[in-house]
Amino acid sequence: MRALQYAFDEALASLWRGRTSGLLSTATIAVALFVLGAFLVATSNLERLGAEWSRAAEMSVYIDDETTPEMRSAVEAMLAPGPLIVSFRFVTKLEALERFKQTFADLAAAAETVGDNPIPASYEVRLHTTPGSQDAVDELAARLRRSEGVVDVRYDRQWLDRLLAAVNVLQGVGLVLGAFLTVAAALTVANVVRLALYARRDEIDIMRLVGAPDAYIRGPFIMEGVLQGGMGAALALAALATVFLAIRGRYLMPLAAAVNLSSVRFLSLELCLVLLAGGMLVGCFGGLVASGGRDS
Amino acid sequence: MDSALSALRAILKALIETSKLSKLYSRGVHALRDLSLTIDKGEFLFLTGPSGAGKSTLLRLLLREELPSEGELKVAGRSLADLSYSQVQAYRRSVGFVFQDFRLIPRFTVFQNVSFVMRVLGVQAAVQQRKTFQVLKWVGLQHRMNSLPEELSGGEQQRIAIARALVNDPQLVLADEPTGNLDPDLSLEIMNLFREINASGTTVVVATHDRELIRRVGRRAITLDHGQIVEIV
């Protein structure tokens, strides 16, 4: 405990003495963790939104105005709930027009001028989101397209799959970039700690000659790295939160109709703690490398 | 029987024993060559000789900063070459050292320079303060405890270095040219401190080339030249 207190006191004093170079390594860690954190925020939110959109995945089956009740029965038979389909709902032409007017208020007047309601009736079909169901959904869509009275079939599964694949790529890029910057940050910390070590070489010589334990000789330098890492991580998280709130307010609020804003969140507390611990670990590694080697 | 007893007595009496001790540096320089000597517990010994005679090398070996190339060096019956890293640390806690250039830490006050040794050994703060004050009083510099080293004279700085060497109650004090930077009067003053340390039972080994000082102190002196003993007085 005394060694820990000594390491902490000496590390704080050393950080204050070498505050200019200490600032450099703290900033490097902050940049590395900011980049890593930014990718984590982006990908975790895209993943969450993707999962939400997947759960609400719908197929829209548009039908001709002239469709007979028999034709509709045949289509409804194909849409019966089963392994692929959760449920379906018929949307009349009038209902579809009202929705259009609500969603695109600016175009409502234009829709009135067309005269007859140009928007077709449709079936909104909710699909199961079981993995590997893609082929079966494609086949169902093809069968529906061939049915009499059906003018078009649209479903949003494909772009969702593409989005999720892009999220995976983004995650990979983030991890590689983050790892690269983290190594650079660790090396910067190691060099800054080495400078502190060089500045205090007389003290260290005396400590070695009086038989001071390693915890007292290396402890302050490792602690210095840990403190730099912790401060860098805290700085990164603060900057990340500021940028996140700014982007959310400025660019996402206008998209509230399409994006469920309550699902767009900052990093979880656990991830924040992991980033903080990660920063400290990087600093600790830098301190260990710099103060490494026994010289008896 | 008598010879066996006297041999046993000699072993118990000896603190430092070297046997055919050699130190060869990488460029083929023999700093010490087949050195065999015994230093008793509680002895005050001078090592003297010209520059490059091997005095500082022997002190470095005694501090276990370096290892012998050949031969054996035992302190309190244990070969220093056989010590593990943690044993070296423990051994060094029983040795005090004084250098020619004092090696005080400039940013520390006198008090901090002395208490630093105990601080990095994890000694309780109250004990640190008590012992530091005691030892500063003993070297007569308790009134300068808040000064920085640069504010002290050479003699005062060396007295602080001696206080630092003593604060941990070592069994052995090693001093490498401790009066090299001091005038003759101050040198004698410093030697008197070493004599007092020795009077309390601590073994003292002082390396110096100042023969006049050795004569005035009047203790056993071993003269080295080219790493070998050439004279014992």
Coordinates of C-alpha atoms in Angstrom, one line a residue:
Chain A
M1 CA 0.0 0.0 0.0
R2 CA 2.9 2.3 0.9
A3 CA 4.5 1.5 -2.5
L4 CA 1.3 2.3 -4.3
Q5 CA 1.0 5.6 -2.4
Y6 CA 4.6 6.4 -3.2
A7 CA 4.1 5.5 -6.9
F8 CA 1.0 7.7 -7.1
D9 CA 2.6 10.7 -5.4
E10 CA 5.8 10.4 -7.5
A11 CA 3.8 9.9 -10.7
L12 CA 1.7 13.0 -10.1
A13 CA 4.8 15.1 -9.3
S14 CA 6.5 13.7 -12.4
L15 CA 3.5 14.5 -14.6
W16 CA 3.5 18.0 -13.3
R17 CA 7.2 18.4 -14.0
G18 CA 7.0 17.1 -17.5
R19 CA 3.5 18.4 -18.3
T20 CA 4.4 19.5 -21.8
S21 CA 5.5 16.1 -23.0
G22 CA 2.9 14.4 -20.8
L23 CA 0.2 16.4 -22.6
L24 CA 1.5 15.0 -25.9
S25 CA 1.1 11.4 -24.9
T26 CA -2.2 12.0 -23.2
A27 CA -3.4 13.6 -26.4
T28 CA -2.2 10.7 -28.5
I29 CA -4.1 8.2 -26.3
A30 CA -7.1 10.5 -26.5
V31 CA -7.0 10.6 -30.3
A32 CA -6.6 6.8 -30.5
L33 CA -9.5 6.1 -28.2
F34 CA -11.6 8.8 -29.7
V35 CA -11.3 7.2 -33.1
L36 CA -12.0 3.7 -31.6
G37 CA -14.9 5.1 -29.6
A38 CA -16.4 6.9 -32.6
F39 CA -16.4 3.7 -34.6
L40 CA -18.0 1.9 -31.7
V41 CA -20.7 4.5 -31.3
A42 CA -21.4 4.5 -35.1
T43 CA -21.4 0.7 -35.5
S44 CA -23.3 -0.1 -32.3
N45 CA -26.1 2.4 -33.3
L46 CA -26.2 1.1 -36.9
E47 CA -26.4 -2.4 -35.6
R48 CA -29.2 -1.5 -33.2
L49 CA -31.2 0.4 -35.8
G50 CA -30.6 -2.4 -38.3
A51 CA -31.9 -5.0 -35.8
E52 CA -34.9 -2.8 -35.2
W53 CA -35.6 -2.4 -38.9
S54 CA -35.1 -6.1 -39.4
R55 CA -37.7 -6.9 -36.7
A56 CA -40.1 -4.6 -38.5
A57 CA -39.2 -6.0 -41.9
E58 CA -42.2 -5.8 -44.2
M59 CA -43.1 -6.9 -47.6
S60 CA -45.5 -4.6 -49.5
V61 CA -47.7 -6.3 -52.2
Y62 CA -49.4 -3.7 -54.4
I63 CA -52.6 -4.7 -56.2
D64 CA -54.3 -3.4 -59.2
D65 CA -57.4 -1.2 -58.8
E66 CA -59.3 -3.7 -60.9
T67 CA -58.5 -6.7 -58.8
T68 CA -61.5 -9.0 -58.2
P69 CA -62.3 -10.5 -54.8
E70 CA -61.3 -14.0 -56.1
M71 CA -57.9 -12.7 -57.1
R72 CA -57.5 -11.1 -53.6
S73 CA -58.5 -14.3 -51.9
A74 CA -55.8 -16.1 -53.9
V75 CA -53.2 -13.6 -52.8
E76 CA -54.4 -13.7 -49.2
A77 CA -54.0 -17.5 -49.3
M78 CA -50.4 -17.1 -50.2
L79 CA -49.9 -14.6 -47.3
A80 CA -51.4 -16.9 -44.7
P81 CA -49.3 -16.8 -41.5
G82 CA -46.7 -19.6 -41.4
P83 CA -43.0 -20.2 -41.1
L84 CA -42.2 -17.1 -43.2
I85 CA -45.1 -14.8 -42.5
V86 CA -46.1 -13.4 -39.1
S87 CA -49.2 -11.5 -40.3
F88 CA -50.6 -9.3 -43.1
R89 CA -52.9 -6.3 -43.2
F90 CA -54.8 -4.8 -46.1
V91 CA -54.3 -1.1 -46.7
T92 CA -57.0 0.5 -48.8
K93 CA -56.4 3.1 -51.5
L94 CA -57.9 5.8 -49.3
E95 CA -55.8 4.8 -46.3
A96 CA -52.7 4.8 -48.4
L97 CA -53.5 8.3 -49.7
E98 CA -54.0 9.6 -46.2
R99 CA -50.6 8.2 -45.1
F100 CA -49.0 9.8 -48.1
K101 CA -50.4 13.2 -47.2
Q102 CA -49.2 12.8 -43.7
T103 CA -45.7 11.7 -44.6
F104 CA -45.2 14.1 -47.4
A105 CA -47.2 17.2 -46.3
D106 CA -45.6 19.4 -49.0
L107 CA -46.9 17.1 -51.8
A108 CA -50.4 16.7 -50.4
A109 CA -51.8 19.5 -52.5
A110 CA -50.2 18.0 -55.6
A111 CA -51.9 14.7 -54.9
E112 CA -55.3 16.4 -54.7
T113 CA -54.8 17.9 -58.2
V114 CA -54.3 14.5 -59.8
G115 CA -57.9 13.8 -59.4
D116 CA -58.4 10.1 -59.0
N117 CA -56.4 8.6 -56.1
P118 CA -53.2 7.4 -57.8
I119 CA -52.0 5.4 -54.9
P120 CA -52.7 1.7 -55.1
A121 CA -54.1 -0.5 -52.3
S122 CA -51.6 -3.0 -50.8
Y123 CA -51.0 -5.7 -48.4
E124 CA -48.4 -5.0 -45.7
V125 CA -46.9 -8.3 -44.7
R126 CA -44.8 -8.8 -41.6
L127 CA -42.1 -11.4 -42.1
H128 CA -40.2 -13.6 -39.6
T129 CA -36.6 -12.6 -39.4
T130 CA -35.2 -16.1 -39.1
P131 CA -31.7 -16.4 -40.6
G132 CA -31.5 -18.3 -43.9
S133 CA -35.1 -17.4 -44.8
Q134 CA -33.9 -15.1 -47.6
D135 CA -34.3 -17.6 -50.4
A136 CA -37.8 -18.6 -49.3
V137 CA -38.8 -14.9 -49.1
D138 CA -37.4 -14.3 -52.6
E139 CA -39.4 -17.3 -53.9
L140 CA -42.6 -16.0 -52.3
A141 CA -42.0 -12.6 -53.8
A142 CA -41.6 -14.2 -57.3
R143 CA -44.8 -16.2 -56.9
L144 CA -46.7 -13.1 -55.8
R145 CA -45.4 -11.1 -58.7
R146 CA -46.8 -13.8 -61.1
S147 CA -50.2 -13.8 -59.4
E148 CA -53.1 -12.1 -61.1
G149 CA -54.0 -8.6 -59.8
V150 CA -50.5 -8.0 -58.2
V151 CA -48.7 -5.0 -59.8
D152 CA -45.6 -5.0 -57.7
V153 CA -43.9 -6.6 -54.7
R154 CA -41.3 -4.6 -52.6
Y155 CA -39.5 -5.6 -49.5
D156 CA -36.7 -3.9 -47.6
R157 CA -34.8 -7.0 -46.5
Q158 CA -32.1 -6.7 -49.2
W159 CA -30.9 -3.2 -48.3
L160 CA -31.0 -4.1 -44.6
D161 CA -28.7 -7.0 -45.2
R162 CA -26.4 -4.7 -47.2
L163 CA -26.5 -2.2 -44.3
L164 CA -25.6 -4.9 -41.8
A165 CA -22.8 -6.1 -44.0
A166 CA -21.5 -2.5 -44.2
V167 CA -21.6 -2.3 -40.4
N168 CA -19.5 -5.4 -40.2
V169 CA -16.9 -3.8 -42.5
L170 CA -17.0 -0.6 -40.6
Q171 CA -16.4 -2.4 -37.4
G172 CA -13.4 -4.2 -38.9
V173 CA -12.0 -0.9 -40.2
G174 CA -12.5 0.7 -36.8
L175 CA -10.8 -2.1 -34.9
V176 CA -7.8 -2.1 -37.3
L177 CA -7.5 1.7 -37.2
G178 CA -8.0 1.8 -33.4
A179 CA -5.4 -0.9 -32.8
F180 CA -2.9 0.9 -35.0
L181 CA -3.5 4.2 -33.2
T182 CA -3.4 2.4 -29.8
V183 CA 0.0 0.9 -30.5
A184 CA 1.2 4.4 -31.6
A185 CA -0.2 5.8 -28.3
A186 CA 1.6 3.1 -26.2
L187 CA 4.9 3.9 -27.9
T188 CA 4.4 7.6 -27.3
V189 CA 3.7 7.0 -23.6
A190 CA 6.8 4.7 -23.5
N191 CA 8.9 7.5 -24.9
V192 CA 7.5 10.2 -22.6
V193 CA 8.0 8.0 -19.6
R194 CA 11.5 7.2 -20.7
L195 CA 12.2 11.0 -20.8
A196 CA 10.9 11.2 -17.2
L197 CA 13.1 8.2 -16.3
Y198 CA 16.1 9.8 -17.8
A199 CA 15.4 13.0 -15.9
R200 CA 15.4 11.1 -12.7
R201 CA 18.3 8.7 -13.4
D202 CA 20.3 9.9 -10.3
E203 CA 17.4 9.0 -8.0
I204 CA 17.0 5.7 -9.7
D205 CA 20.7 4.9 -9.3
I206 CA 20.5 5.7 -5.6
M207 CA 17.3 3.6 -5.3
R208 CA 19.0 0.6 -6.9
L209 CA 22.1 1.0 -4.7
V210 CA 20.1 1.1 -1.5
G211 CA 18.2 -2.0 -2.5
A212 CA 14.8 -0.4 -3.1
P213 CA 12.2 -2.9 -4.2
D214 CA 11.1 -2.9 -7.9
A215 CA 7.7 -1.6 -6.8
Y216 CA 9.4 1.6 -5.7
I217 CA 11.8 1.9 -8.6
R218 CA 9.4 1.1 -11.5
G219 CA 6.1 1.7 -9.8
P220 CA 6.1 5.5 -10.3
F221 CA 6.8 5.2 -14.0
I222 CA 4.1 2.6 -14.5
M223 CA 1.7 4.7 -12.5
E224 CA 2.6 7.7 -14.7
G225 CA 1.7 5.7 -17.8
V226 CA -1.6 4.6 -16.2
L227 CA -2.5 8.1 -15.2
Q228 CA -1.7 9.4 -18.7
G229 CA -3.8 6.6 -20.2
G230 CA -6.7 7.3 -17.9
M231 CA -6.6 11.0 -18.6
G232 CA -6.4 10.4 -22.3
A233 CA -9.4 8.0 -22.2
A234 CA -11.4 10.4 -20.1
L235 CA -10.6 13.2 -22.5
A236 CA -11.6 11.0 -25.5
L237 CA -14.9 10.0 -23.8
A238 CA -15.7 13.7 -23.1
A239 CA -14.9 14.8 -26.6
L240 CA -16.9 11.8 -28.0
A241 CA -19.9 12.6 -25.9
T242 CA -19.8 16.3 -27.0
V243 CA -19.5 15.4 -30.7
F244 CA -22.3 12.7 -30.3
L245 CA -24.7 15.1 -28.7
A246 CA -23.9 17.8 -31.4
I247 CA -24.5 15.4 -34.3
R248 CA -27.6 13.9 -32.7
G249 CA -29.1 17.4 -32.2
R250 CA -28.1 18.8 -35.5
Y251 CA -28.4 16.0 -38.0
L252 CA -30.5 13.3 -36.5
M253 CA -33.4 15.3 -35.1
P254 CA -34.7 16.1 -38.6
L255 CA -34.7 12.4 -39.4
A256 CA -36.9 11.6 -36.4
A257 CA -39.6 10.2 -38.7
A258 CA -37.3 7.6 -40.2
V259 CA -35.0 7.0 -37.3
N260 CA -36.2 6.0 -33.8
L261 CA -34.1 8.6 -31.8
S262 CA -34.4 6.7 -28.6
S263 CA -32.4 3.9 -30.2
V264 CA -29.5 6.3 -31.1
R265 CA -27.5 6.2 -27.9
F266 CA -24.0 6.9 -26.7
L267 CA -21.7 4.1 -25.6
S268 CA -23.0 2.0 -22.7
L269 CA -21.5 2.6 -19.2
E270 CA -19.8 -0.8 -19.6
L271 CA -18.1 0.2 -22.9
C272 CA -17.1 3.6 -21.4
L273 CA -15.5 1.8 -18.5
V274 CA -13.8 -0.6 -21.0
L275 CA -12.4 2.3 -22.9
L276 CA -11.2 4.0 -19.7
A277 CA -9.6 0.7 -18.6
G278 CA -8.1 0.3 -22.1
G279 CA -6.5 3.7 -21.9
M280 CA -5.0 2.9 -18.5
L281 CA -3.8 -0.5 -19.8
V282 CA -2.1 1.2 -22.8
G283 CA -0.5 3.7 -20.5
C284 CA 0.6 0.9 -18.1
F285 CA 2.1 -1.0 -21.0
G286 CA 4.0 2.1 -22.1
G287 CA 5.3 2.7 -18.6
L288 CA 6.3 -1.0 -18.2
V289 CA 8.2 -0.9 -21.5
A290 CA 10.0 2.3 -20.6
S291 CA 11.0 1.2 -17.1
G292 CA 11.7 -2.4 -18.1
G293 CA 14.9 -4.3 -17.5
R294 CA 16.6 -5.1 -14.3
D295 CA 19.9 -3.6 -13.6
S296 CA 21.4 -5.2 -10.5
Chain B
M1 CA 43.2 -28.0 17.9
D2 CA 44.5 -24.5 18.6
S3 CA 45.0 -23.9 14.8
A4 CA 41.4 -25.1 14.1
L5 CA 40.0 -22.8 16.7
S6 CA 42.0 -19.8 15.5
A7 CA 40.8 -20.6 11.9
L8 CA 37.2 -20.7 13.1
R9 CA 37.7 -17.4 15.0
A10 CA 39.1 -15.9 11.9
I11 CA 36.1 -17.0 9.9
L12 CA 33.7 -15.5 12.5
K13 CA 35.7 -12.3 12.6
A14 CA 35.8 -11.7 8.9
L15 CA 33.1 -9.7 7.2
I16 CA 34.6 -9.5 3.8
E17 CA 36.8 -12.2 2.2
T18 CA 38.2 -12.2 -1.3
S19 CA 40.0 -15.1 -2.8
K20 CA 42.0 -14.8 -6.1
L21 CA 39.5 -12.1 -7.1
S22 CA 39.9 -10.8 -10.6
K23 CA 38.0 -8.3 -12.7
L24 CA 38.7 -8.2 -16.4
Y25 CA 36.9 -5.7 -18.6
S26 CA 35.9 -6.4 -22.2
R27 CA 38.9 -4.4 -23.7
G28 CA 41.3 -6.8 -21.9
V29 CA 42.0 -4.4 -19.0
H30 CA 42.6 -6.2 -15.7
A31 CA 41.2 -3.9 -13.0
L32 CA 41.8 -6.5 -10.3
R33 CA 44.1 -9.5 -10.5
D34 CA 44.2 -12.4 -8.0
L35 CA 43.3 -10.2 -5.1
S36 CA 43.0 -12.1 -1.7
L37 CA 42.2 -10.1 1.4
T38 CA 40.1 -10.2 4.5
I39 CA 38.4 -7.3 6.2
D40 CA 37.2 -8.0 9.7
K41 CA 33.9 -7.0 11.2
G42 CA 34.2 -3.6 12.8
E43 CA 37.4 -2.8 11.0
F44 CA 38.3 0.6 9.4
L45 CA 40.3 0.0 6.3
F46 CA 41.8 2.3 3.7
L47 CA 42.2 1.3 0.1
T48 CA 44.8 3.4 -1.6
G49 CA 46.8 3.6 -4.7
P50 CA 47.1 5.6 -7.9
S51 CA 44.3 6.2 -10.3
G52 CA 43.4 2.9 -12.1
A53 CA 44.8 0.8 -9.3
G54 CA 41.4 -1.0 -8.8
K55 CA 40.1 0.7 -5.7
S56 CA 36.8 1.8 -7.2
T57 CA 36.4 -1.5 -9.0
L58 CA 36.7 -3.4 -5.6
L59 CA 34.0 -1.0 -4.1
R60 CA 31.7 -1.6 -7.1
L61 CA 32.1 -5.4 -6.6
L62 CA 31.4 -4.9 -2.9
L63 CA 28.2 -3.0 -3.8
R64 CA 27.4 -5.9 -6.2
E65 CA 27.2 -3.4 -9.1
E66 CA 29.5 -5.7 -11.0
L67 CA 30.4 -9.4 -10.8
P68 CA 33.9 -10.8 -10.6
S69 CA 35.5 -12.3 -13.7
E70 CA 37.3 -14.9 -11.6
G71 CA 37.7 -15.8 -7.9
E72 CA 35.3 -15.2 -5.0
L73 CA 34.0 -12.4 -3.0
K74 CA 32.2 -13.2 0.2
V75 CA 30.4 -10.8 2.6
A76 CA 29.3 -12.2 5.9
G77 CA 30.1 -15.7 4.5
R78 CA 27.9 -15.4 1.4
S79 CA 29.3 -15.2 -2.1
L80 CA 27.9 -12.1 -3.7
A81 CA 28.0 -13.8 -7.2
D82 CA 25.5 -16.4 -6.0
L83 CA 22.8 -13.9 -4.8
S84 CA 19.5 -13.7 -6.6
Y85 CA 18.1 -10.3 -7.7
S86 CA 16.0 -10.0 -4.5
Q87 CA 18.9 -11.1 -2.3
V88 CA 21.0 -8.4 -4.0
Q89 CA 18.4 -5.9 -3.0
A90 CA 18.3 -7.2 0.6
Y91 CA 22.1 -7.2 0.7
R92 CA 22.3 -3.6 -0.5
R93 CA 20.0 -2.5 2.3
S94 CA 22.8 -3.5 4.7
V95 CA 25.4 -1.4 2.9
G96 CA 25.8 2.4 3.1
F97 CA 27.8 4.2 0.4
V98 CA 29.4 7.6 0.0
F99 CA 30.7 9.0 -3.3
Q100 CA 33.3 11.7 -4.1
D101 CA 30.6 13.7 -5.9
F102 CA 28.0 13.3 -3.1
R103 CA 25.2 12.3 -5.5
L104 CA 22.5 14.3 -3.6
I105 CA 19.2 14.8 -5.4
P106 CA 19.2 18.5 -6.3
R107 CA 15.4 19.0 -6.1
F108 CA 15.2 17.4 -2.6
T109 CA 15.8 19.3 0.6
V110 CA 18.5 18.0 3.0
F111 CA 15.9 16.2 5.0
Q112 CA 14.3 14.6 1.9
N113 CA 17.7 13.5 0.6
V114 CA 18.3 11.6 3.8
S115 CA 14.8 10.2 4.4
F116 CA 14.5 9.2 0.7
V117 CA 16.4 6.0 1.5
M118 CA 13.9 4.9 4.1
R119 CA 11.0 6.2 2.0
V120 CA 11.9 3.9 -0.9
L121 CA 12.3 1.0 1.5
G122 CA 8.8 1.4 2.7
V123 CA 9.7 2.5 6.2
Q124 CA 6.8 4.2 8.2
A125 CA 6.7 8.0 7.9
A126 CA 7.1 8.5 11.7
V127 CA 10.2 6.3 11.8
Q128 CA 11.6 8.1 8.7
Q129 CA 11.3 11.4 10.4
R130 CA 12.7 10.3 13.8
K131 CA 15.8 8.6 12.3
T132 CA 16.4 11.3 9.7
F133 CA 16.4 13.9 12.4
Q134 CA 18.7 11.8 14.6
V135 CA 21.3 11.2 11.9
L136 CA 21.2 14.9 10.8
K137 CA 21.8 15.9 14.4
W138 CA 24.7 13.5 14.5
V139 CA 26.4 15.0 11.5
G140 CA 25.6 18.5 12.9
L141 CA 23.3 19.7 10.1
Q142 CA 19.9 19.5 11.7
H143 CA 19.6 23.3 11.3
R144 CA 20.0 23.0 7.5
M145 CA 17.4 20.3 7.0
N146 CA 15.1 22.5 4.8
S147 CA 18.0 23.7 2.6
L148 CA 18.6 22.5 -0.9
P149 CA 22.0 20.8 -1.7
E150 CA 23.1 23.7 -3.8
E151 CA 22.8 26.0 -0.8
L152 CA 25.4 23.9 1.1
S153 CA 29.2 23.9 1.1
G154 CA 31.1 20.8 -0.3
G155 CA 31.8 19.7 3.3
E156 CA 28.2 20.0 4.3
Q157 CA 27.0 18.2 1.2
Q158 CA 29.4 15.3 2.0
R159 CA 28.1 15.2 5.6
I160 CA 24.6 14.9 4.2
A161 CA 25.7 12.0 1.9
I162 CA 27.2 10.3 5.0
A163 CA 24.0 10.9 6.9
R164 CA 22.1 9.2 4.0
A165 CA 24.5 6.3 4.1
L166 CA 24.0 5.8 7.8
V167 CA 20.3 6.3 8.2
N168 CA 19.5 2.7 7.4
D169 CA 21.9 1.3 10.1
P170 CA 24.2 -0.5 7.7
Q171 CA 26.7 -3.1 8.8
L172 CA 29.2 -1.9 6.1
V173 CA 29.9 1.6 4.9
L174 CA 31.8 2.0 1.6
A175 CA 33.2 5.4 0.6
D176 CA 34.9 6.1 -2.7
E177 CA 37.2 9.2 -2.5
P178 CA 34.8 10.9 0.0
T179 CA 37.3 13.7 0.5
G180 CA 38.4 14.1 -3.1
N181 CA 36.5 17.4 -3.5
L182 CA 37.3 18.8 -0.1
D183 CA 40.2 20.8 1.4
P184 CA 42.5 19.1 4.0
D185 CA 40.7 20.5 7.1
L186 CA 37.3 19.4 5.8
S187 CA 38.7 16.1 4.8
L188 CA 39.9 15.4 8.3
E189 CA 36.5 16.5 9.6
I190 CA 34.8 13.9 7.3
M191 CA 37.3 11.3 8.3
N192 CA 36.5 11.9 12.0
L193 CA 32.8 11.2 11.1
F194 CA 33.9 7.9 9.6
R195 CA 35.9 7.1 12.7
E196 CA 32.8 7.7 14.8
I197 CA 30.8 5.5 12.6
N198 CA 33.4 2.8 13.0
A199 CA 33.5 3.3 16.7
S200 CA 29.9 2.2 16.9
G201 CA 30.8 -1.1 15.3
T202 CA 30.2 -0.5 11.7
T203 CA 32.8 -1.8 9.2
V204 CA 34.2 1.1 7.1
V205 CA 36.1 0.8 3.8
V206 CA 37.4 4.1 2.4
A207 CA 39.1 4.3 -1.0
T208 CA 41.4 7.4 -1.2
H209 CA 44.6 8.4 -2.8
D210 CA 45.3 10.9 0.0
R211 CA 48.3 9.3 1.8
E212 CA 48.6 12.2 4.2
L213 CA 45.0 11.7 5.4
I214 CA 45.7 8.0 5.9
R215 CA 48.7 8.8 8.0
R216 CA 46.7 11.3 10.1
V217 CA 43.9 8.8 10.7
G218 CA 46.3 5.9 11.3
R219 CA 44.3 2.8 10.3
R220 CA 45.2 -0.3 8.3
A221 CA 45.7 0.7 4.6
I222 CA 46.0 -1.6 1.6
T223 CA 47.8 -0.2 -1.4
L224 CA 46.7 -1.4 -4.8
D225 CA 48.5 -1.0 -8.1
H226 CA 47.4 -2.5 -11.4
G227 CA 44.8 -4.5 -9.5
Q228 CA 47.2 -6.2 -7.1
I229 CA 48.1 -5.6 -3.5
V230 CA 51.5 -4.0 -3.3
E231 CA 51.6 -2.9 0.3
I232 CA 49.7 -3.4 3.6
V233 CA 50.4 -0.9 6.3

